[in-house]
Short mmCIF file of C-alpha atoms in Angstrom, two decimals:
data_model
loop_
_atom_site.label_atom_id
_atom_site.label_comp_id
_atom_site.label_asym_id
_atom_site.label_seq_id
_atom_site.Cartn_x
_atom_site.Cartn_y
_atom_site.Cartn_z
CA UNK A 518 -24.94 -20.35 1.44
CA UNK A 519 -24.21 -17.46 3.87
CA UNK A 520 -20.56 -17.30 5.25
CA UNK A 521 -19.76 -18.04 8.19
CA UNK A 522 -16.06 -17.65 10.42
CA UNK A 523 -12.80 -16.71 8.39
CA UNK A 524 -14.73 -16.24 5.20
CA UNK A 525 -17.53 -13.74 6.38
CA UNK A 526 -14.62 -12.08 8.15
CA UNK A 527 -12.26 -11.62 5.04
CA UNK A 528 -15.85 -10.53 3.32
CA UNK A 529 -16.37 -7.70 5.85
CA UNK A 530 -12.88 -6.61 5.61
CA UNK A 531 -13.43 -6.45 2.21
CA UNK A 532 -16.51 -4.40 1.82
CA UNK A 533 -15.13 -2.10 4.99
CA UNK A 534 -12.52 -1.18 2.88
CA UNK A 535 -14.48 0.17 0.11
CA UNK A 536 -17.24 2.03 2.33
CA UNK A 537 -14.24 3.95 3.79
CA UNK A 538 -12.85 4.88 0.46
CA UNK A 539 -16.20 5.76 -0.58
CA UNK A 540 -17.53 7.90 2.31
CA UNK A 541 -14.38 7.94 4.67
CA UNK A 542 -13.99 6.80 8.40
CA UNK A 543 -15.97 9.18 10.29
CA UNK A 544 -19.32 9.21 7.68
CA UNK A 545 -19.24 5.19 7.20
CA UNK A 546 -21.17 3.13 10.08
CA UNK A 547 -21.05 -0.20 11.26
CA UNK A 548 -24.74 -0.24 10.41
CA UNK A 549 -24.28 0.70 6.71
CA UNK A 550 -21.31 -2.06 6.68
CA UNK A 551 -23.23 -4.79 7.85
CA UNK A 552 -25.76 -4.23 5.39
CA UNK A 553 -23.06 -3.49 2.73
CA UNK A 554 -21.75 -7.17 3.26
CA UNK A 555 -25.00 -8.46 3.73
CA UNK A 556 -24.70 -9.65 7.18
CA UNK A 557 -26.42 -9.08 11.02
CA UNK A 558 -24.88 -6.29 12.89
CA UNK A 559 -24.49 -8.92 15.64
CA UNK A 560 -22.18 -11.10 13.31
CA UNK A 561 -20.71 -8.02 12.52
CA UNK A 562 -19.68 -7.04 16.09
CA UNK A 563 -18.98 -10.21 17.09
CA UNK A 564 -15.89 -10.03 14.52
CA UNK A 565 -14.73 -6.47 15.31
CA UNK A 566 -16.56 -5.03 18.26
CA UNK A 567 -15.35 -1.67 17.52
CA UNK A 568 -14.86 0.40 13.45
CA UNK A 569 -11.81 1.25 14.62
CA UNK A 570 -10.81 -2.20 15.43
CA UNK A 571 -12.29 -2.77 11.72
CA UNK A 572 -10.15 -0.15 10.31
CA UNK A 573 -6.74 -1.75 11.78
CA UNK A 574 -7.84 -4.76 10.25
CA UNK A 575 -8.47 -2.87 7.10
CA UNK A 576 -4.95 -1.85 7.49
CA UNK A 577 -3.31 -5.40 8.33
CA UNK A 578 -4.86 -6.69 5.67
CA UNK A 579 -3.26 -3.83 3.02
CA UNK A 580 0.07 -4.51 4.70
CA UNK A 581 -0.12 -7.97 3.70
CA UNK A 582 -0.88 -7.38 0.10
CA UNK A 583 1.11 -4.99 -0.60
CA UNK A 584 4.12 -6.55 0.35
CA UNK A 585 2.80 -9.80 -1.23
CA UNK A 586 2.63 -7.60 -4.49
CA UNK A 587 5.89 -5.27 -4.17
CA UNK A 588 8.61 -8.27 -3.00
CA UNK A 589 12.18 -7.49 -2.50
CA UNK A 590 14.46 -5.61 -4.60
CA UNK A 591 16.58 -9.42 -5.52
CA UNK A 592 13.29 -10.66 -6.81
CA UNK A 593 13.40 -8.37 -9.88
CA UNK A 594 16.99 -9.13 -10.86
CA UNK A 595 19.46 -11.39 -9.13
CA UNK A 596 22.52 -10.35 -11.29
CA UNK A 597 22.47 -6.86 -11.66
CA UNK A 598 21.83 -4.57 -8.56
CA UNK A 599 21.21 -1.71 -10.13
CA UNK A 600 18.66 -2.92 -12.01
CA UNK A 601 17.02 -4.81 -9.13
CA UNK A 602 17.03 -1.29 -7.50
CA UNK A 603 15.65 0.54 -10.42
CA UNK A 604 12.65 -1.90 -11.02
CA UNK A 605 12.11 -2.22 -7.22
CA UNK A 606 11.19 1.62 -7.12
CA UNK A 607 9.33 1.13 -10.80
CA UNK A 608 7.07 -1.02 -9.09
CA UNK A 609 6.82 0.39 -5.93
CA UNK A 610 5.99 3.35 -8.27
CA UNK A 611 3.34 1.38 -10.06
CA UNK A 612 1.67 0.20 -7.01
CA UNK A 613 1.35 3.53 -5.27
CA UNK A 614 -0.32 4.92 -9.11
CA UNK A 615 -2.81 2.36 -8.51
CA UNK A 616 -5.83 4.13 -7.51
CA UNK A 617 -7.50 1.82 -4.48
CA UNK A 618 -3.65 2.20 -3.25
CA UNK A 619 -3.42 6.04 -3.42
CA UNK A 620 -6.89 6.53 -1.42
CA UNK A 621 -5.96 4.41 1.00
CA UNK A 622 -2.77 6.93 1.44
CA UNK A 623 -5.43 9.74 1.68
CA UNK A 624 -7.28 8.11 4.29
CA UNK A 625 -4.69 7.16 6.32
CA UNK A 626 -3.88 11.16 6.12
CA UNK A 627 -7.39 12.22 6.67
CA UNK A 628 -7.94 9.91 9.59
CA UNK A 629 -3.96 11.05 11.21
CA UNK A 630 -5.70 12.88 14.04
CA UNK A 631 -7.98 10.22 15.18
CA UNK A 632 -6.48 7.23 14.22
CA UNK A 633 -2.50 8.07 15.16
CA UNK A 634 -1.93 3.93 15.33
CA UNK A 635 -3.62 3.33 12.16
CA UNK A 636 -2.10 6.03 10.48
CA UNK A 637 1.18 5.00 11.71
CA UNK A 638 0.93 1.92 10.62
CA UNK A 639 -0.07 2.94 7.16
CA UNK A 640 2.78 5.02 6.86
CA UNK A 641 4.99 2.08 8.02
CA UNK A 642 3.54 -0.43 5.12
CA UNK A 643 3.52 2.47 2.51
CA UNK A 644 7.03 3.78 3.43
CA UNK A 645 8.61 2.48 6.27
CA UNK A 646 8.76 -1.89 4.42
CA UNK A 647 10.03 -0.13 1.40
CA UNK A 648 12.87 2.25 2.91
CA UNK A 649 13.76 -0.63 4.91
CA UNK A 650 13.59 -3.18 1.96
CA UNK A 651 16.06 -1.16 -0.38
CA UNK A 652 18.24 -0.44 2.14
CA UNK A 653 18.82 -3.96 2.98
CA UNK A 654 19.42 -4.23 -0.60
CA UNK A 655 21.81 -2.04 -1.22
CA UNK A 656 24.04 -2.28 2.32
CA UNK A 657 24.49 -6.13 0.95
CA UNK A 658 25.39 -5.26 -2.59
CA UNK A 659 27.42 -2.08 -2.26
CA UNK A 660 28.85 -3.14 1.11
CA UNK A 661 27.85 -0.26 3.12
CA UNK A 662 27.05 0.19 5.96
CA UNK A 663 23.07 0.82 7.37
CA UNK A 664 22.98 4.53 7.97
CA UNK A 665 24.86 5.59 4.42
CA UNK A 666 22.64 2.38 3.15
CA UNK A 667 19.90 3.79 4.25
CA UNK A 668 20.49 7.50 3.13
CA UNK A 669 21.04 6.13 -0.55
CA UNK A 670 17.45 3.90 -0.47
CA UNK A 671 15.62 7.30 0.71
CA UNK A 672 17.34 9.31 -1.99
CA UNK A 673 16.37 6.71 -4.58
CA UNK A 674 12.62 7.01 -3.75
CA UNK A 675 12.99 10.68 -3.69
CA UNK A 676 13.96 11.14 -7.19
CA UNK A 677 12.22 7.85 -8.35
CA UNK A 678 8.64 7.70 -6.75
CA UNK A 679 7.66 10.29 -3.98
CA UNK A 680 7.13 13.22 -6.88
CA UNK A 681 4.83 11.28 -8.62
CA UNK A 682 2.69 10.23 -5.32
CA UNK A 683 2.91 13.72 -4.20
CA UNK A 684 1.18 14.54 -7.11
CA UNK A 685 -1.32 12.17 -7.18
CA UNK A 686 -2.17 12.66 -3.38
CA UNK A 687 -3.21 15.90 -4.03
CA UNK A 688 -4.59 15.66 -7.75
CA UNK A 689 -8.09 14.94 -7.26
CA UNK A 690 -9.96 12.04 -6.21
CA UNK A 691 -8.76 9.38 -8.63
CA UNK A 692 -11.09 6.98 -10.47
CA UNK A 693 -13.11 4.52 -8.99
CA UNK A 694 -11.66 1.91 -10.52
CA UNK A 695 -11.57 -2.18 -8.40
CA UNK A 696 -9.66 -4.04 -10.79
CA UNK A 697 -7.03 -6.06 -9.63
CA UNK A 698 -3.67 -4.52 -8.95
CA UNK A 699 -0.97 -3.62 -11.75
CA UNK A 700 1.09 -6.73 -12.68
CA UNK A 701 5.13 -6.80 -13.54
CA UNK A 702 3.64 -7.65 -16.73
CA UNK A 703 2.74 -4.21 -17.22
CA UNK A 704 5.36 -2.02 -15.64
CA UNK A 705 6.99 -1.02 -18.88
CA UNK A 706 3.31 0.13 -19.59
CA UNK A 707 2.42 2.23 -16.59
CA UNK A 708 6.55 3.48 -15.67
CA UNK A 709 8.56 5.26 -17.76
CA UNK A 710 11.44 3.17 -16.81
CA UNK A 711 14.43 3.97 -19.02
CA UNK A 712 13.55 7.56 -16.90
CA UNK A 713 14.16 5.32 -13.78
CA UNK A 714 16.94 3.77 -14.39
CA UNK A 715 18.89 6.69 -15.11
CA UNK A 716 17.89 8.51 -11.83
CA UNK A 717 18.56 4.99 -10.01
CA UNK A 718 22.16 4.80 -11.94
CA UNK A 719 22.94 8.13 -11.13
CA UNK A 720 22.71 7.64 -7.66
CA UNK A 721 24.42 4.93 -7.05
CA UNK A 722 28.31 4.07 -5.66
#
């Protein structure tokens, strides 16, 4: 049965995706989409009428997973701050090591000049949620206020997870590999945490 409404759109969104991974904005067509996800050009059009109205919804749609996937800091421990910090940026870690996540990063980069909004927003899901997450975290449980609050959450990530990425975002094109996304289940696996919490503990009032 060929889809039709919300489903053929969250199919071309989808497939989009993985064409601009593949081949990047600029070298992927709407043409070569539509025949990607196995659909008319005029279906595909009458969804997004334009790739770069594709591309934000590319974007929209990464937003919403990835914050689906990272939660707050208070999901990971209730009791012990600390900890809930140090496993926030462990996972935050994780995700970013994930390879679909860091060439999304890359494109967002490549595509800065032409794409300022979408790049913007990428930045915004990638950094800005995050920042903005542990600092809410840590103004509540170390009663301080939003500016020092917020100095502390961007000196966590420094130490904790922006080497790494910084690495990996210029490391070579990482493998091609669709699985689903790195659970809690394995962060012990794919962080060296006990490194983590030291650098998190450290910092902290």
């Amino acid at each position: 049965m060929a889809r039709r409404g919300a489903e053929l759109r969250e199919h071309i969104i989808d497939t989009a995706k993985w064409a601009f991974l593949e081949s990047g904005f600029e070298r992927t067509s709407m043409d070569a989409i539509a025949t990607r996800a196995s659909t008319s050009k005029r279906s595909l059009y009458a969804h997004f009428p334009t790739k770069e109205a594709l591309f934000m919804a590319i974007v929209e749609r990464s937003q919403e997973l990835f914050e689906d996937s990272l939660r707050s800091p208070g999901h990971y421990c209730a009791d012990d701050p600390a900890e809930a910090a140090a496993l926030f940026c462990a996972r935050f870690l994780q995700l970013l090591d994930w390879p679909p996540i860091l060439r999304t990063c890359r494109l967002g980069i490549s595509e800065a000049e032409h794409l300022p909004e979408a790049a913007v927003q990428l930045h915004q899901v990638f950094i800005g949620t995050v920042t903005d997450g542990l600092t809410d975290h840590l103004a509540a449980a170390y009663r301080l206020d939003r500016a020092a609050a917020a100095d502390l959450a961007t000196r966590l990530l420094g130490v904790t997870v922006y080497p790494a990425v910084f690495r990996g975002l210029f490391g070579g094109t990482p493998s091609d590999r669709r699985g689903s996304a790195p659970t809690e289940a394995t962060l012990a696996e794919d962080v060296d945490l006990p490194a983590v919490r030291e650098a998190v503990r450290a910092l902290l009032p």
